[in-house]
XYZ file of C-alpha atoms in Angstrom:
455
model
C 88.683 137.665 117.825
C 87.244 134.803 115.400
C 85.120 133.681 118.236
C 83.324 137.088 118.575
C 82.952 137.277 114.815
C 81.264 133.821 114.744
C 79.072 134.649 117.589
C 77.828 137.947 115.838
C 77.135 136.046 112.697
C 75.199 133.340 114.314
C 71.640 133.070 114.716
C 69.471 134.499 117.405
C 69.033 131.059 119.228
C 72.900 130.232 119.157
C 73.694 133.696 120.003
C 71.504 133.493 123.115
C 72.565 130.088 124.117
C 76.252 130.974 123.759
C 76.044 134.036 125.984
C 73.942 132.440 128.694
C 75.768 129.212 129.395
C 78.486 129.425 132.139
C 80.928 127.599 130.018
C 80.410 129.317 126.664
C 82.996 129.939 123.791
C 83.317 133.450 124.836
C 84.502 132.773 128.438
C 88.222 132.679 127.557
C 87.800 136.139 125.968
C 86.024 137.510 129.147
C 88.962 135.869 131.262
C 91.463 137.689 128.995
C 89.396 141.014 129.047
C 89.348 140.870 132.821
C 92.765 139.500 133.838
C 94.826 141.798 131.788
C 95.322 145.494 133.357
C 96.443 146.886 129.736
C 94.015 148.168 127.262
C 92.742 145.240 125.189
C 93.245 145.507 121.454
C 90.919 147.855 119.624
C 89.474 144.943 117.457
C 88.380 142.862 120.359
C 86.874 145.725 122.246
C 84.985 146.755 119.043
C 83.503 143.314 118.357
C 82.748 142.949 122.332
C 80.994 146.210 122.195
C 78.667 144.742 119.281
C 78.162 141.835 121.148
C 76.907 143.721 124.359
C 74.703 146.004 121.900
C 73.174 142.579 120.396
C 72.164 141.630 123.873
C 69.613 144.585 124.012
C 67.486 142.965 121.340
C 66.427 140.271 123.579
C 64.867 140.081 127.018
C 67.510 140.057 129.763
C 68.841 136.827 131.040
C 71.726 136.414 133.389
C 75.107 135.806 131.463
C 78.737 136.001 132.140
C 78.772 138.973 130.144
C 76.906 140.847 133.050
C 78.862 139.661 135.694
C 79.711 142.828 137.842
C 83.580 142.515 137.208
C 83.467 142.133 133.635
C 80.470 144.383 132.824
C 82.087 147.142 135.024
C 85.519 146.784 133.158
C 83.534 146.954 129.752
C 81.751 150.022 130.697
C 84.856 151.768 131.955
C 86.847 151.030 128.795
C 84.221 151.767 126.328
C 82.423 154.728 128.236
C 84.908 157.423 127.408
C 84.330 157.317 123.786
C 80.800 155.763 123.505
C 78.951 157.645 126.272
C 76.032 158.630 124.080
C 75.724 155.124 122.834
C 75.771 153.514 126.146
C 72.984 155.854 127.236
C 70.813 154.834 124.557
C 71.299 151.063 125.389
C 71.078 151.322 129.331
C 67.094 151.052 129.269
C 67.842 147.418 128.444
C 70.362 146.822 130.952
C 68.229 147.870 134.109
C 68.948 144.503 135.754
C 72.557 144.298 135.549
C 73.072 147.870 136.156
C 71.120 147.455 139.685
C 73.965 144.849 140.580
C 76.705 147.529 139.651
C 74.942 149.925 142.156
C 76.922 148.441 145.329
C 80.274 148.542 143.272
C 79.818 152.290 142.574
C 78.777 153.245 146.048
C 81.985 151.305 147.281
C 84.075 153.185 144.510
C 82.790 156.537 145.704
C 83.091 155.796 149.362
C 86.790 154.796 148.759
C 87.481 157.530 146.753
C 85.925 160.417 148.825
C 86.167 158.979 152.390
C 89.339 157.145 152.708
C 91.510 157.800 149.330
C 94.087 155.389 148.377
C 97.791 156.433 148.852
C 98.497 155.414 145.151
C 97.879 158.196 142.855
C 97.439 155.658 139.775
C 94.830 153.583 141.946
C 92.897 156.859 142.849
C 92.722 157.642 139.057
C 91.040 154.208 138.416
C 88.547 154.908 140.933
C 87.940 158.707 139.962
C 87.748 157.477 136.238
C 85.398 154.609 137.154
C 83.051 157.045 138.939
C 83.007 159.544 136.221
C 81.898 157.317 133.418
C 79.325 155.289 135.444
C 77.568 158.501 136.715
C 77.818 160.292 133.438
C 76.155 157.420 131.657
C 73.909 156.044 134.020
C 72.959 158.780 136.305
C 69.217 158.204 135.763
C 69.244 155.084 137.283
C 71.600 155.579 140.107
C 70.496 159.340 141.281
C 68.115 158.289 143.963
C 70.680 156.349 145.855
C 73.213 158.964 145.279
C 71.874 162.138 146.336
C 74.820 162.921 148.776
C 77.612 162.559 146.314
C 77.796 166.062 145.007
C 78.161 167.293 148.457
C 80.894 164.624 149.426
C 82.790 165.357 146.168
C 82.880 169.498 146.950
C 84.067 168.680 150.752
C 86.579 165.867 149.589
C 88.004 167.870 146.794
C 88.520 171.171 148.764
C 89.821 169.464 151.949
C 91.624 166.503 150.889
C 92.351 166.263 147.055
C 93.737 169.917 146.294
C 96.503 169.568 149.230
C 97.431 165.897 148.712
C 97.833 166.104 144.907
C 99.708 169.375 144.965
C 102.083 167.873 147.612
C 102.622 164.703 145.596
C 103.453 166.455 142.418
C 105.900 168.733 144.184
C 107.519 165.522 145.491
C 107.459 163.829 141.976
C 106.464 165.655 138.896
C 105.957 162.359 137.024
C 102.504 162.121 138.790
C 101.312 165.485 137.712
C 99.240 163.707 134.632
C 97.550 161.314 136.983
C 96.814 164.272 139.461
C 95.404 166.218 136.407
C 93.097 163.391 135.377
C 91.955 162.747 138.926
C 90.792 166.318 139.259
C 89.139 166.240 135.908
C 87.320 163.165 136.680
C 86.047 164.697 139.953
C 84.978 167.856 138.362
C 83.371 166.015 135.593
C 81.333 163.920 138.169
C 80.323 167.025 140.166
C 79.018 168.469 136.892
C 76.974 165.582 135.958
C 75.300 165.544 139.270
C 74.428 169.193 139.385
C 73.385 169.205 135.968
C 71.004 166.017 136.157
C 69.619 167.153 139.849
C 69.053 170.819 139.008
C 70.075 172.633 135.855
C 68.570 170.168 133.292
C 65.269 170.197 135.222
C 64.749 174.138 135.429
C 62.629 174.610 132.538
C 59.966 171.938 133.521
C 60.405 172.237 137.283
C 60.983 176.036 138.193
C 60.672 175.224 141.831
C 64.176 173.782 141.686
C 65.608 177.253 141.309
C 65.656 178.117 144.833
C 67.242 174.968 145.762
C 70.026 174.963 143.074
C 70.716 178.719 144.038
C 70.997 178.097 147.722
C 73.187 174.958 147.307
C 75.669 176.439 144.762
C 75.991 179.573 146.969
C 76.729 177.467 149.852
C 79.477 175.582 147.938
C 80.835 178.795 146.728
C 81.210 180.254 150.269
C 82.464 177.176 151.599
C 85.194 177.396 149.325
C 86.848 180.280 151.382
C 87.675 182.270 148.332
C 88.884 185.996 148.658
C 90.360 188.405 146.404
C 93.567 188.557 148.064
C 94.600 184.934 147.978
C 94.251 183.773 144.271
C 94.946 180.064 143.815
C 96.061 178.481 140.300
C 93.424 177.118 138.432
C 93.621 173.310 138.112
C 96.373 173.087 140.779
C 95.378 174.301 144.027
C 91.885 176.048 143.271
C 88.975 174.836 144.833
C 86.140 172.721 143.212
C 83.737 175.682 142.432
C 86.698 177.538 140.434
C 87.571 174.545 138.490
C 84.001 173.723 137.792
C 83.164 177.197 136.248
C 86.321 177.258 134.347
C 86.043 173.916 132.814
C 82.282 173.611 132.079
C 80.890 177.322 132.399
C 77.818 176.522 134.268
C 76.704 180.160 134.511
C 76.104 180.271 130.722
C 73.110 177.943 131.145
C 71.516 179.468 133.855
C 68.124 181.339 133.302
C 67.763 184.960 134.007
C 65.934 184.524 137.155
C 69.001 183.480 138.769
C 71.012 186.253 137.695
C 72.685 186.691 141.129
C 73.963 182.996 141.131
C 75.044 183.601 137.465
C 77.158 186.707 138.558
C 78.542 185.045 141.532
C 79.744 181.849 139.439
C 81.190 184.372 136.724
C 83.045 186.463 139.472
C 84.959 183.010 140.049
C 86.655 183.559 136.774
C 88.638 186.357 138.119
C 89.451 184.738 141.460
C 92.068 182.334 140.105
C 95.291 182.562 138.346
C 95.864 180.848 134.969
C 99.431 179.350 135.184
C 101.348 176.290 134.685
C 99.010 173.274 134.292
C 99.433 169.493 135.332
C 97.550 168.544 132.030
C 99.723 166.120 129.922
C 101.194 167.402 126.826
C 100.290 165.615 123.846
C 102.420 165.386 120.898
C 101.199 166.718 117.716
C 100.999 163.194 116.213
C 98.921 161.917 119.030
C 96.592 164.655 118.890
C 95.967 164.744 115.209
C 92.394 164.166 113.591
C 92.185 162.630 110.362
C 89.791 160.424 108.131
C 92.741 158.234 107.431
C 93.605 157.440 111.209
C 94.186 153.827 111.877
C 93.603 152.751 108.275
C 95.617 149.975 106.617
C 98.446 152.497 105.751
C 98.511 154.588 109.099
C 102.151 153.757 109.733
C 102.042 155.815 112.882
C 99.418 153.662 114.662
C 100.444 150.055 113.489
C 102.814 148.027 111.190
C 101.556 147.771 107.567
C 100.700 144.513 105.885
C 103.375 144.654 103.029
C 101.399 142.704 100.585
C 99.167 145.638 100.354
C 101.903 147.727 98.831
C 103.057 147.625 95.013
C 104.855 149.715 92.756
C 103.173 151.123 89.654
C 99.891 149.828 88.323
C 98.350 146.837 90.058
C 97.450 144.087 87.620
C 94.212 142.235 88.277
C 94.349 138.246 88.707
C 91.320 138.012 86.439
C 92.542 136.975 82.953
C 89.273 137.844 81.178
C 89.692 141.522 82.300
C 93.237 141.539 81.024
C 92.078 140.261 77.878
C 89.528 142.913 77.714
C 91.989 145.690 78.411
C 94.490 144.302 75.916
C 91.795 144.192 72.949
C 90.527 147.586 73.780
C 94.037 148.890 73.812
C 94.891 147.316 70.565
C 92.274 149.180 69.057
C 93.107 152.312 70.390
C 96.796 151.994 69.299
C 95.541 151.295 65.726
C 94.690 154.944 65.538
C 97.616 156.862 67.071
C 98.219 160.488 66.722
C 100.501 160.187 63.772
C 99.033 160.156 60.368
C 99.022 156.441 58.961
C 99.261 156.488 54.977
C 98.982 152.588 54.990
C 95.454 152.646 53.764
C 95.642 155.413 51.305
C 96.325 152.858 48.494
C 94.159 149.946 49.840
C 91.917 150.158 46.799
C 94.742 150.052 44.230
C 94.930 146.370 42.855
C 98.540 147.193 41.655
C 99.562 147.472 44.934
C 101.955 144.834 46.142
C 101.889 143.601 49.747
C 105.556 143.494 51.151
C 106.718 140.039 51.755
C 107.177 140.890 55.483
C 103.327 141.423 55.631
C 102.772 138.062 54.027
C 105.112 136.225 56.301
C 103.339 137.681 59.384
C 99.860 136.951 58.071
C 100.957 133.380 57.317
C 102.456 133.203 60.579
C 99.136 134.373 62.338
C 96.998 132.047 60.255
C 94.204 134.604 59.660
C 93.568 138.341 59.320
C 91.452 140.244 61.466
C 88.242 140.827 59.404
C 87.540 144.438 60.921
C 91.044 145.615 59.860
C 90.757 143.615 56.396
C 87.276 145.335 55.709
C 87.896 148.691 57.712
C 86.953 150.884 54.563
C 83.688 149.033 53.880
C 82.722 149.264 57.735
C 83.625 152.805 57.863
C 81.872 153.801 54.633
C 78.788 152.103 55.702
C 79.109 153.342 59.503
C 78.998 157.056 57.851
C 75.977 156.499 55.473
C 73.849 153.650 57.383
C 74.882 153.730 60.969
C 71.589 151.816 62.031
C 72.939 148.708 60.058
C 74.976 147.903 62.935
C 72.402 147.690 65.375
C 71.062 144.455 66.765
C 67.583 144.933 65.406
C 69.014 145.297 61.850
C 70.089 141.941 61.798
C 67.363 140.732 59.240
C 67.622 143.885 57.284
C 68.797 143.666 53.440
C 71.592 146.148 54.270
C 72.890 144.107 56.843
C 72.807 140.907 54.960
C 74.731 142.570 52.047
C 77.472 143.858 54.544
C 77.820 140.250 55.873
C 78.104 138.988 52.258
C 80.702 141.553 51.445
C 83.001 141.360 54.490
C 82.392 137.864 55.585
C 81.808 138.911 59.061
C 79.137 137.637 61.400
C 76.435 139.604 63.241
C 78.386 139.640 66.523
C 81.482 140.753 64.851
C 79.706 143.669 62.913
C 77.848 144.853 66.013
C 81.181 144.619 68.094
C 83.280 146.300 65.720
C 80.628 149.210 65.998
C 80.900 149.174 69.875
C 84.486 149.471 69.953
C 84.509 152.042 66.911
C 82.317 154.240 69.124
C 84.436 153.978 71.935
C 87.582 154.945 69.881
C 89.000 158.159 71.106
C 90.047 158.823 67.640
C 86.606 158.139 65.989
C 86.103 161.640 64.722
C 89.640 161.840 63.115
C 88.942 158.551 61.202
C 85.550 159.520 59.997
C 87.283 162.844 58.678
C 89.872 160.916 57.038
C 87.399 158.783 55.048
C 85.298 161.943 54.101
C 88.420 163.259 52.484
C 88.641 160.664 49.632
C 86.043 159.462 46.952
C 85.897 155.915 47.809
C 83.458 153.447 46.435
C 80.329 153.102 48.334
C 80.843 149.326 49.228
C 78.588 149.435 52.428
C 75.006 150.190 50.857
C 73.625 148.864 47.703
C 73.378 151.091 44.503
C 69.968 152.460 44.979
C 70.971 153.813 48.304
C 74.206 155.220 46.978
C 72.488 156.696 43.810
C 69.933 158.469 46.358
C 72.682 159.935 48.290
C 74.530 161.157 45.128
C 71.228 162.800 44.133
C 70.866 164.648 47.213
C 74.214 165.916 47.156
C 73.785 167.363 43.622
C 70.590 169.043 44.410
C 72.422 170.612 47.387
C 75.098 172.283 45.192
């Protein structure tokens, strides 16, 4: 997988060189991809898909990626869930697709003219035919004009009785039998829609050919109202096609007789036991968290991603910032703290324990030591804490009174604005007639006169 990631991250010149040389770094991956019958790891298939997608940005060059066996297996494995994307990329793969045409013709002839005895092998062929036709039918249609008729004949005369006999003998092959019939019906639907139904709006002359062809297939099915087969088990192709894809709904009003004939097939088959494999609720779930790092139902979990409680960051700077902010918040807890009520009383004695703590710390936090001055100044002249006020007289006087630097004053104001108890602290200081130490006498007198006038 690392090889594919490196290849995807390389520059264009290196990328083209790696995918075109015979003994490239991706050759071991392609060999593994081709030699193993099991489904490759999802990550490998994902990155390999991106490699193939990147090849569409350059002119086509022969590459081990487009060796028919490798390219065919890639298309079959990815075509089931990426058909629309592959259709959009097909125009850049015209040359390698032409090399696949003989392989597709071999698959179809083997499947329809001389089917293998092994049901699992038949399923691989049917699935291959379905994917290649549904994705690349515009590039193969001229050479496969006969296939829809061959599918109809082989389905009714061979596959229906043979699969029913095999399931009656061994019920474990029922899922394979169901998937084979689904692939055959889907291939037939792809051919009919591309050749006729999708062209009706621009080529009305196709209506007569479509009507005569489908009516002929219905008549060849040998259906009558007395013998009612079970859909998906022993019903003919036209019944299973109508019940699965409802082609009658896409026909224009001019083909009313054909539409009624197809709709009549709905009532000519019984709906009973099905060979469709039953999926568990877990496997059929659809969730935005499917296959994520903690999806315990799809893969083992990396225990290093699991932790209990809050995850601590490894960045010490972030931890220190969080601790400082938490200390500021903790200073103003919900309980009323009267420790500052007598802070301006000169007769107040500092307990010995406080002296001991201060002596051991070496210095006091100036923001705590001058809190009353800072809060009073914040209430009366809040702009003094702005960075633009560094040269103002108010700032110089506040620095002299508190002994704090510009950065400390501005930092205190930032932390105070973030404090969730800011309003309670301001209200607390408004209750007390404290001396105005944050501004000069002229400003204080002006405010006192304003208060007197208001009264």
